[in-house]
């Protein structure tokens, strides 16, 4: 079934039903994405103010078979928010649905609209003496509806889980324009299929999240940060196991970094204070959050000592102030920006079982080396088995020099991930960039079930057409 | 579409394709359920030994339109495992698929088949120095496939989540007989719709779970238990908030008990050692699990002192030995058995937002009082907002004396739960007992989506027909 293109002729089908200020022409920001790989078509943006207005638009789009892109902060890295060709869709932005509807500190719950910026959710929790632990580099721009639609990950997953683990309930407009009122504040509710988890991670292809009930956490009384030098990724993992035995759930972040990332920082963002002039090959950024009566510095020292005794840690720095701790995090959070400035030939957001992580890095490096001379920046959320394994040109070359082997690099990394039982999209999702990967590596029975579900809930195929599943 | 009844004439359609020892006549244990409300029809039980054998049976059942009951430990409380009337189904028991396939201690992962008894999963984790935190009264009989299919709760939810939160991946046979090989050991995987969470909690109506990748946890180095006397459920909740601020995630259980439960224990199970001869109206069983370097008794004492200072706790006992701690848990775990021996008029497995919990108890008691004279035993996982609110006859009466008001009691409790934004099935599921409740209280858009999904994945309607959704 072909979709109807949104043109000056068909736009009045939509614009007639809501006030004029609910629409605007699509400016550049709606048509671009962070890595510049996709470019959208000019068209119409709708800016509804309520779930009812979203429902009105969806019903009309269903009736007239007009495609819809649910639009959050536009920070996605796999083109889920951009349709480059084919029938022009409506861009339905949630940016005006940005109210924190309620915070229940004693329940550890917040009810927020889909357009609230992630950092503002964090701030609302903080104001109530609570923690919303979802944290990622784009948190100043990304909106919570998009975070949920893509099941965002980030640095807090080790302790607090992915975005889906932080959501108790949803309000959403389904592809037929009905509104699911599912803003549950309940911790336990076994009344039927879990529609919440089906919409989370569906990247807007099964409906539009308009609000969410989020799970907050008590704030750790004190937190502390250290940079520890490890011999290898395998040593980092053993250190994490040791640390969890010693410190339990108090380890809230455990981020692996390779020397290459520090060197890119020195080259492209020299103003950022780095922990070492001569960085070690591998280090981990460890954060602990402890309760009253415990001392985070003591906890990190115990980890340091135990790691050294086990010959897993050879050196390290425990932050002695909030400023030093912030510096460590600034380093970690600017690695993606330094990467962007260098310009990768191919970037991979992969996960493998923890036990296969060291093997992955060794074998992937060898395969890339067989293809040519490259610089590899491998970093990420090692406690989650999630690495950003990014391949860069050597100094003096640019990514344009390697276009011919880009697909080969991606394929060899993804094949290896698949051989090791891993995922070719650990936290960024499928979008449009990885539709082919999903078809290649996905389980056939799961894919058939996904297509059946998509066909049942969105028979006209209007919801983010071409994302996740080929249209 | 009518299903084919499994009769001596149609049984050979199935029995011809697998060895004879894969089948037996349905003994009583397959036709009964714990509360004696449902009674199944005599028929055939299949006992497949592998996912391939399950798939063979499902394909044949789909072709011949024979209903299937996926059968675990038979401990469900809502009749999900029993079909009383209509076409006789195949009872497909997973009991011979009871291998722990692998344990990965460093990854905190175990791969187990669906027929492994929950206590055996816990034991396999323990043997590897890890914790599998799902814990409930029926753990010696319930099987993990059933626990996942019903998204079981229990006493560990506060810290570790429901069954769905403890599952990384599944192997399952879908209603068309295809096998989904989804035994992922990954913590992060954003490649398409979350089929795992759709099957978990679907009560066998969308497929048959044959194996699962389970999330294990580090074992707390030390644990401690206390019984604390609180003035009211509201005080219990405030104490929990205080405790989390003081002790963070180390509180692993927080169970509210009412005097009525202690009195039922004294009456029906007098050999069980009770903490008080004259029990208080309300008390909470608190468990903490702490890491090395911390002392659980100190932690509980701090909670006791802070609770007393805040006038939330008036008395209490901190267990001084493992034996005393076990005694406390024995009390808690035998309350359901004492209830059974008394014989409830109506039992309710409900949850409400934490902030509405005290209001629920006050109003529910008043509504029951308006209906007649009853004894109420209200206990449960108060940190999850999940109460078992059970109504019993006065001494000298039996539940048979109150059959005329049973429906009225249930309805008034469930109406109140719904008014307060709660769930009429917090952890037991819908089964066949609560199909009408789901239709009455469920969100219409969600119900329509559920029916669309059921129709898309199981067009012949063979998977646990009549459970969750009316056939």
PDB file of C-alpha atoms in Angstrom, chain A residues 73-315:
ATOM      1  CA  UNK A  73      15.259  15.743  20.291  1.00  0.00           C
ATOM      2  CA  UNK A  74      16.681  14.640  16.953  1.00  0.00           C
ATOM      3  CA  UNK A  75      19.792  13.144  18.558  1.00  0.00           C
ATOM      4  CA  UNK A  76      19.396   9.588  17.252  1.00  0.00           C
ATOM      5  CA  UNK A  77      22.427   8.154  15.472  1.00  0.00           C
ATOM      6  CA  UNK A  78      20.777   5.651  13.126  1.00  0.00           C
ATOM      7  CA  UNK A  79      18.476   7.825  11.027  1.00  0.00           C
ATOM      8  CA  UNK A  80      15.278   6.835  12.806  1.00  0.00           C
ATOM      9  CA  UNK A  81      14.131  10.464  12.684  1.00  0.00           C
ATOM     10  CA  UNK A  82      14.814  11.111   8.963  1.00  0.00           C
ATOM     11  CA  UNK A  83      13.016   9.947   5.795  1.00  0.00           C
ATOM     12  CA  UNK A  84      15.182  10.809   2.816  1.00  0.00           C
ATOM     13  CA  UNK A  85      13.073   9.692  -0.115  1.00  0.00           C
ATOM     14  CA  UNK A  86       9.591   8.496  -1.010  1.00  0.00           C
ATOM     15  CA  UNK A  87       6.265   9.954   0.100  1.00  0.00           C
ATOM     16  CA  UNK A  88       6.856  13.037   2.262  1.00  0.00           C
ATOM     17  CA  UNK A  89       5.757  12.343   5.847  1.00  0.00           C
ATOM     18  CA  UNK A  90       4.406  14.547   8.601  1.00  0.00           C
ATOM     19  CA  UNK A  91       7.087  15.334  11.164  1.00  0.00           C
ATOM     20  CA  UNK A  92       5.226  15.126  14.470  1.00  0.00           C
ATOM     21  CA  UNK A  93       7.342  16.839  17.092  1.00  0.00           C
ATOM     22  CA  UNK A  94       6.593  16.349  20.790  1.00  0.00           C
ATOM     23  CA  UNK A  95       8.608  19.438  21.774  1.00  0.00           C
ATOM     24  CA  UNK A  96       5.594  21.390  23.046  1.00  0.00           C
ATOM     25  CA  UNK A  97       4.493  18.540  25.281  1.00  0.00           C
ATOM     26  CA  UNK A  98       7.216  19.294  27.767  1.00  0.00           C
ATOM     27  CA  UNK A  99       5.510  19.430  31.146  1.00  0.00           C
ATOM     28  CA  UNK A 100       6.644  17.526  34.203  1.00  0.00           C
ATOM     29  CA  UNK A 101       3.104  16.615  35.202  1.00  0.00           C
ATOM     30  CA  UNK A 102       3.872  15.368  38.718  1.00  0.00           C
ATOM     31  CA  UNK A 103       6.643  14.071  40.950  1.00  0.00           C
ATOM     32  CA  UNK A 104       5.919  11.644  43.816  1.00  0.00           C
ATOM     33  CA  UNK A 105       9.116  11.560  45.895  1.00  0.00           C
ATOM     34  CA  UNK A 106       7.807   9.001  48.400  1.00  0.00           C
ATOM     35  CA  UNK A 107       6.817   6.709  45.546  1.00  0.00           C
ATOM     36  CA  UNK A 108       9.994   7.368  43.558  1.00  0.00           C
ATOM     37  CA  UNK A 109       7.873   8.211  40.533  1.00  0.00           C
ATOM     38  CA  UNK A 110       7.696  11.118  38.082  1.00  0.00           C
ATOM     39  CA  UNK A 111       5.084  11.640  35.388  1.00  0.00           C
ATOM     40  CA  UNK A 112       6.528  13.555  32.441  1.00  0.00           C
ATOM     41  CA  UNK A 113       5.428  14.388  28.940  1.00  0.00           C
ATOM     42  CA  UNK A 114       7.341  12.933  26.031  1.00  0.00           C
ATOM     43  CA  UNK A 115       8.885  16.261  25.014  1.00  0.00           C
ATOM     44  CA  UNK A 116      10.708  16.906  28.276  1.00  0.00           C
ATOM     45  CA  UNK A 117      14.458  17.133  27.708  1.00  0.00           C
ATOM     46  CA  UNK A 118      16.323  14.362  29.516  1.00  0.00           C
ATOM     47  CA  UNK A 119      18.411  16.815  31.566  1.00  0.00           C
ATOM     48  CA  UNK A 120      15.184  18.461  32.724  1.00  0.00           C
ATOM     49  CA  UNK A 121      13.856  15.102  33.920  1.00  0.00           C
ATOM     50  CA  UNK A 122      17.072  14.654  35.888  1.00  0.00           C
ATOM     51  CA  UNK A 123      16.683  18.138  37.326  1.00  0.00           C
ATOM     52  CA  UNK A 124      13.047  17.565  38.337  1.00  0.00           C
ATOM     53  CA  UNK A 125      14.099  14.424  40.179  1.00  0.00           C
ATOM     54  CA  UNK A 126      16.956  16.270  41.871  1.00  0.00           C
ATOM     55  CA  UNK A 127      14.598  19.012  43.048  1.00  0.00           C
ATOM     56  CA  UNK A 128      12.534  16.308  44.738  1.00  0.00           C
ATOM     57  CA  UNK A 129      15.600  14.765  46.395  1.00  0.00           C
ATOM     58  CA  UNK A 130      15.595  11.842  43.995  1.00  0.00           C
ATOM     59  CA  UNK A 131      17.707  10.489  41.144  1.00  0.00           C
ATOM     60  CA  UNK A 132      16.650   9.797  37.559  1.00  0.00           C
ATOM     61  CA  UNK A 133      19.641   7.743  36.541  1.00  0.00           C
ATOM     62  CA  UNK A 134      19.388   7.735  32.734  1.00  0.00           C
ATOM     63  CA  UNK A 135      22.484   9.615  31.616  1.00  0.00           C
ATOM     64  CA  UNK A 136      24.051   9.989  28.188  1.00  0.00           C
ATOM     65  CA  UNK A 137      26.099  12.452  26.191  1.00  0.00           C
ATOM     66  CA  UNK A 138      23.100  13.999  24.407  1.00  0.00           C
ATOM     67  CA  UNK A 139      21.060  14.534  27.593  1.00  0.00           C
ATOM     68  CA  UNK A 140      20.881  18.305  27.101  1.00  0.00           C
ATOM     69  CA  UNK A 141      19.012  17.896  23.815  1.00  0.00           C
ATOM     70  CA  UNK A 142      17.436  14.447  23.757  1.00  0.00           C
ATOM     71  CA  UNK A 143      13.798  14.208  24.856  1.00  0.00           C
ATOM     72  CA  UNK A 144      12.480  11.479  27.101  1.00  0.00           C
ATOM     73  CA  UNK A 145       9.954  10.225  24.548  1.00  0.00           C
ATOM     74  CA  UNK A 146      12.782   9.554  22.132  1.00  0.00           C
ATOM     75  CA  UNK A 147      14.904   8.018  24.881  1.00  0.00           C
ATOM     76  CA  UNK A 148      12.101   5.581  25.600  1.00  0.00           C
ATOM     77  CA  UNK A 149      11.225   4.923  21.963  1.00  0.00           C
ATOM     78  CA  UNK A 150      14.836   3.929  21.356  1.00  0.00           C
ATOM     79  CA  UNK A 151      15.383   2.312  24.773  1.00  0.00           C
ATOM     80  CA  UNK A 152      18.402   4.517  25.393  1.00  0.00           C
ATOM     81  CA  UNK A 153      21.347   3.180  27.368  1.00  0.00           C
ATOM     82  CA  UNK A 154      24.190   5.386  28.554  1.00  0.00           C
ATOM     83  CA  UNK A 155      26.486   5.273  31.531  1.00  0.00           C
ATOM     84  CA  UNK A 156      24.053   4.273  34.305  1.00  0.00           C
ATOM     85  CA  UNK A 157      22.893   0.944  32.855  1.00  0.00           C
ATOM     86  CA  UNK A 158      25.236  -1.160  34.979  1.00  0.00           C
ATOM     87  CA  UNK A 159      23.413  -0.218  38.157  1.00  0.00           C
ATOM     88  CA  UNK A 160      20.038   1.111  37.026  1.00  0.00           C
ATOM     89  CA  UNK A 161      19.276  -0.577  33.705  1.00  0.00           C
ATOM     90  CA  UNK A 162      18.320   0.706  30.275  1.00  0.00           C
ATOM     91  CA  UNK A 163      15.572   3.267  29.628  1.00  0.00           C
ATOM     92  CA  UNK A 164      12.963   0.505  29.569  1.00  0.00           C
ATOM     93  CA  UNK A 165      13.916  -0.489  33.095  1.00  0.00           C
ATOM     94  CA  UNK A 166      13.185   3.038  34.287  1.00  0.00           C
ATOM     95  CA  UNK A 167       9.627   3.205  32.977  1.00  0.00           C
ATOM     96  CA  UNK A 168       6.542   2.119  34.909  1.00  0.00           C
ATOM     97  CA  UNK A 169       3.896   3.182  32.451  1.00  0.00           C
ATOM     98  CA  UNK A 170       3.100   5.056  29.262  1.00  0.00           C
ATOM     99  CA  UNK A 171       0.501   7.210  27.645  1.00  0.00           C
ATOM    100  CA  UNK A 172       0.645   6.645  23.918  1.00  0.00           C
ATOM    101  CA  UNK A 173      -1.288   7.208  20.733  1.00  0.00           C
ATOM    102  CA  UNK A 174      -1.599   3.970  18.777  1.00  0.00           C
ATOM    103  CA  UNK A 175      -1.556   3.846  14.969  1.00  0.00           C
ATOM    104  CA  UNK A 176      -5.365   3.885  14.753  1.00  0.00           C
ATOM    105  CA  UNK A 177      -5.463   7.146  16.707  1.00  0.00           C
ATOM    106  CA  UNK A 178      -6.679   5.589  19.953  1.00  0.00           C
ATOM    107  CA  UNK A 179      -5.044   6.750  23.158  1.00  0.00           C
ATOM    108  CA  UNK A 180      -3.679   4.156  25.558  1.00  0.00           C
ATOM    109  CA  UNK A 181      -3.948   5.619  29.058  1.00  0.00           C
ATOM    110  CA  UNK A 182      -1.271   3.552  30.737  1.00  0.00           C
ATOM    111  CA  UNK A 183       0.481   6.006  33.060  1.00  0.00           C
ATOM    112  CA  UNK A 184       0.718   3.461  35.839  1.00  0.00           C
ATOM    113  CA  UNK A 185       2.651   4.256  39.000  1.00  0.00           C
ATOM    114  CA  UNK A 186       2.542   0.585  39.953  1.00  0.00           C
ATOM    115  CA  UNK A 187       5.571  -1.612  40.580  1.00  0.00           C
ATOM    116  CA  UNK A 188       3.543  -4.752  39.982  1.00  0.00           C
ATOM    117  CA  UNK A 189       0.747  -5.143  37.488  1.00  0.00           C
ATOM    118  CA  UNK A 190       0.121  -8.429  35.704  1.00  0.00           C
ATOM    119  CA  UNK A 191      -2.988  -7.581  33.746  1.00  0.00           C
ATOM    120  CA  UNK A 192      -2.317  -8.562  30.177  1.00  0.00           C
ATOM    121  CA  UNK A 193       0.387  -8.176  27.578  1.00  0.00           C
ATOM    122  CA  UNK A 194       3.130  -5.673  28.314  1.00  0.00           C
ATOM    123  CA  UNK A 195       2.332  -3.005  25.752  1.00  0.00           C
ATOM    124  CA  UNK A 196       4.782  -0.681  27.502  1.00  0.00           C
ATOM    125  CA  UNK A 197       7.789  -2.827  26.647  1.00  0.00           C
ATOM    126  CA  UNK A 198       6.489  -3.321  23.116  1.00  0.00           C
ATOM    127  CA  UNK A 199       6.386   0.442  22.452  1.00  0.00           C
ATOM    128  CA  UNK A 200       9.699   1.043  24.208  1.00  0.00           C
ATOM    129  CA  UNK A 201      12.410   0.294  21.677  1.00  0.00           C
ATOM    130  CA  UNK A 202       9.959   0.207  18.757  1.00  0.00           C
ATOM    131  CA  UNK A 203      11.395   3.519  17.528  1.00  0.00           C
ATOM    132  CA  UNK A 204       8.000   5.048  16.846  1.00  0.00           C
ATOM    133  CA  UNK A 205       6.898   2.316  14.437  1.00  0.00           C
ATOM    134  CA  UNK A 206       4.050   1.054  16.643  1.00  0.00           C
ATOM    135  CA  UNK A 207       2.745   4.289  18.133  1.00  0.00           C
ATOM    136  CA  UNK A 208       3.710   7.620  19.622  1.00  0.00           C
ATOM    137  CA  UNK A 209       4.654   7.881  23.275  1.00  0.00           C
ATOM    138  CA  UNK A 210       3.103  11.090  24.639  1.00  0.00           C
ATOM    139  CA  UNK A 211       3.928  10.744  28.354  1.00  0.00           C
ATOM    140  CA  UNK A 212       5.637   8.358  30.730  1.00  0.00           C
ATOM    141  CA  UNK A 213       5.619   7.326  34.381  1.00  0.00           C
ATOM    142  CA  UNK A 214       9.292   7.105  35.296  1.00  0.00           C
ATOM    143  CA  UNK A 215      10.958   5.216  38.102  1.00  0.00           C
ATOM    144  CA  UNK A 216      13.178   7.391  40.281  1.00  0.00           C
ATOM    145  CA  UNK A 217      15.755   6.176  42.779  1.00  0.00           C
ATOM    146  CA  UNK A 218      17.009   7.354  46.134  1.00  0.00           C
ATOM    147  CA  UNK A 219      20.074   9.548  45.628  1.00  0.00           C
ATOM    148  CA  UNK A 220      23.306   8.008  46.850  1.00  0.00           C
ATOM    149  CA  UNK A 221      24.415  10.062  49.856  1.00  0.00           C
ATOM    150  CA  UNK A 222      27.948  10.352  48.520  1.00  0.00           C
ATOM    151  CA  UNK A 223      29.626   9.468  45.259  1.00  0.00           C
ATOM    152  CA  UNK A 224      33.215   9.119  44.222  1.00  0.00           C
ATOM    153  CA  UNK A 225      35.148   8.640  41.020  1.00  0.00           C
ATOM    154  CA  UNK A 226      38.446   7.077  40.039  1.00  0.00           C
ATOM    155  CA  UNK A 227      40.494   6.472  36.919  1.00  0.00           C
ATOM    156  CA  UNK A 228      42.220   3.119  37.180  1.00  0.00           C
ATOM    157  CA  UNK A 229      44.844   1.823  34.772  1.00  0.00           C
ATOM    158  CA  UNK A 230      44.232  -1.744  33.657  1.00  0.00           C
ATOM    159  CA  UNK A 231      46.367  -4.011  31.517  1.00  0.00           C
ATOM    160  CA  UNK A 232      43.609  -5.097  29.180  1.00  0.00           C
ATOM    161  CA  UNK A 233      39.844  -5.226  28.690  1.00  0.00           C
ATOM    162  CA  UNK A 234      39.935  -8.712  30.271  1.00  0.00           C
ATOM    163  CA  UNK A 235      41.560  -7.234  33.376  1.00  0.00           C
ATOM    164  CA  UNK A 236      38.899  -4.516  33.426  1.00  0.00           C
ATOM    165  CA  UNK A 237      36.172  -7.144  33.529  1.00  0.00           C
ATOM    166  CA  UNK A 238      37.876  -9.096  36.301  1.00  0.00           C
ATOM    167  CA  UNK A 239      38.209  -5.846  38.225  1.00  0.00           C
ATOM    168  CA  UNK A 240      34.493  -5.256  37.827  1.00  0.00           C
ATOM    169  CA  UNK A 241      33.683  -8.723  39.204  1.00  0.00           C
ATOM    170  CA  UNK A 242      36.031  -8.080  42.111  1.00  0.00           C
ATOM    171  CA  UNK A 243      34.491  -4.673  42.666  1.00  0.00           C
ATOM    172  CA  UNK A 244      30.960  -6.025  42.758  1.00  0.00           C
ATOM    173  CA  UNK A 245      31.966  -8.666  45.287  1.00  0.00           C
ATOM    174  CA  UNK A 246      33.559  -5.929  47.406  1.00  0.00           C
ATOM    175  CA  UNK A 247      31.127  -3.080  46.912  1.00  0.00           C
ATOM    176  CA  UNK A 248      27.900  -4.662  45.699  1.00  0.00           C
ATOM    177  CA  UNK A 249      25.539  -2.480  43.716  1.00  0.00           C
ATOM    178  CA  UNK A 250      27.313   0.701  44.688  1.00  0.00           C
ATOM    179  CA  UNK A 251      29.353   0.702  41.472  1.00  0.00           C
ATOM    180  CA  UNK A 252      27.264   2.959  39.272  1.00  0.00           C
ATOM    181  CA  UNK A 253      29.556   3.375  36.264  1.00  0.00           C
ATOM    182  CA  UNK A 254      32.440   1.412  34.838  1.00  0.00           C
ATOM    183  CA  UNK A 255      33.628   2.904  31.571  1.00  0.00           C
ATOM    184  CA  UNK A 256      36.518   1.511  29.547  1.00  0.00           C
ATOM    185  CA  UNK A 257      38.675   3.933  27.581  1.00  0.00           C
ATOM    186  CA  UNK A 258      41.539   3.337  25.189  1.00  0.00           C
ATOM    187  CA  UNK A 259      44.570   5.553  24.715  1.00  0.00           C
ATOM    188  CA  UNK A 260      43.329   6.452  21.239  1.00  0.00           C
ATOM    189  CA  UNK A 261      40.410   8.378  22.700  1.00  0.00           C
ATOM    190  CA  UNK A 262      42.715  10.403  24.952  1.00  0.00           C
ATOM    191  CA  UNK A 263      44.922  11.176  21.975  1.00  0.00           C
ATOM    192  CA  UNK A 264      41.937  12.346  19.920  1.00  0.00           C
ATOM    193  CA  UNK A 265      40.951  14.595  22.825  1.00  0.00           C
ATOM    194  CA  UNK A 266      44.467  16.056  22.988  1.00  0.00           C
ATOM    195  CA  UNK A 267      44.365  16.657  19.251  1.00  0.00           C
ATOM    196  CA  UNK A 268      40.848  18.013  18.782  1.00  0.00           C
ATOM    197  CA  UNK A 269      39.781  19.381  22.165  1.00  0.00           C
ATOM    198  CA  UNK A 270      43.069  20.377  23.806  1.00  0.00           C
ATOM    199  CA  UNK A 271      41.373  22.564  26.437  1.00  0.00           C
ATOM    200  CA  UNK A 272      39.895  19.553  28.175  1.00  0.00           C
ATOM    201  CA  UNK A 273      41.957  18.586  31.196  1.00  0.00           C
ATOM    202  CA  UNK A 274      43.217  15.023  30.799  1.00  0.00           C
ATOM    203  CA  UNK A 275      44.241  12.793  33.710  1.00  0.00           C
ATOM    204  CA  UNK A 276      47.573  11.816  32.153  1.00  0.00           C
ATOM    205  CA  UNK A 277      49.994  13.494  29.754  1.00  0.00           C
ATOM    206  CA  UNK A 278      51.021  10.070  28.563  1.00  0.00           C
ATOM    207  CA  UNK A 279      47.817   8.085  28.757  1.00  0.00           C
ATOM    208  CA  UNK A 280      47.914   4.341  29.465  1.00  0.00           C
ATOM    209  CA  UNK A 281      46.716   1.948  26.786  1.00  0.00           C
ATOM    210  CA  UNK A 282      43.584   1.080  28.795  1.00  0.00           C
ATOM    211  CA  UNK A 283      41.901   2.659  31.778  1.00  0.00           C
ATOM    212  CA  UNK A 284      38.492   2.540  33.428  1.00  0.00           C
ATOM    213  CA  UNK A 285      36.452   5.358  34.869  1.00  0.00           C
ATOM    214  CA  UNK A 286      34.779   3.961  37.981  1.00  0.00           C
ATOM    215  CA  UNK A 287      32.014   5.700  39.885  1.00  0.00           C
ATOM    216  CA  UNK A 288      30.570   4.536  43.183  1.00  0.00           C
ATOM    217  CA  UNK A 289      27.539   5.900  44.996  1.00  0.00           C
ATOM    218  CA  UNK A 290      27.216   4.983  48.658  1.00  0.00           C
ATOM    219  CA  UNK A 291      24.717   5.480  51.449  1.00  0.00           C
ATOM    220  CA  UNK A 292      25.096   7.599  54.568  1.00  0.00           C
ATOM    221  CA  UNK A 293      27.736   6.200  56.910  1.00  0.00           C
ATOM    222  CA  UNK A 294      29.955   5.023  54.072  1.00  0.00           C
ATOM    223  CA  UNK A 295      32.840   6.848  52.466  1.00  0.00           C
ATOM    224  CA  UNK A 296      33.152   6.650  48.675  1.00  0.00           C
ATOM    225  CA  UNK A 297      36.871   7.395  48.716  1.00  0.00           C
ATOM    226  CA  UNK A 298      37.430   4.514  51.130  1.00  0.00           C
ATOM    227  CA  UNK A 299      35.395   2.272  48.855  1.00  0.00           C
ATOM    228  CA  UNK A 300      37.456   3.248  45.810  1.00  0.00           C
ATOM    229  CA  UNK A 301      40.695   2.789  47.752  1.00  0.00           C
ATOM    230  CA  UNK A 302      39.636  -0.711  48.745  1.00  0.00           C
ATOM    231  CA  UNK A 303      38.910  -1.468  45.115  1.00  0.00           C
ATOM    232  CA  UNK A 304      42.256   0.006  44.054  1.00  0.00           C
ATOM    233  CA  UNK A 305      44.179  -2.024  46.652  1.00  0.00           C
ATOM    234  CA  UNK A 306      42.322  -5.254  45.924  1.00  0.00           C
ATOM    235  CA  UNK A 307      42.789  -4.701  42.191  1.00  0.00           C
ATOM    236  CA  UNK A 308      46.490  -4.072  42.635  1.00  0.00           C
ATOM    237  CA  UNK A 309      46.893  -7.190  44.792  1.00  0.00           C
ATOM    238  CA  UNK A 310      45.128  -9.216  42.094  1.00  0.00           C
ATOM    239  CA  UNK A 311      47.483  -7.635  39.527  1.00  0.00           C
ATOM    240  CA  UNK A 312      44.565  -6.131  37.639  1.00  0.00           C
ATOM    241  CA  UNK A 313      45.326  -2.478  38.346  1.00  0.00           C
ATOM    242  CA  UNK A 314      48.777  -0.971  37.843  1.00  0.00           C
ATOM    243  CA  UNK A 315      48.090   2.683  38.589  1.00  0.00           C
TER     244      UNK A 315
END
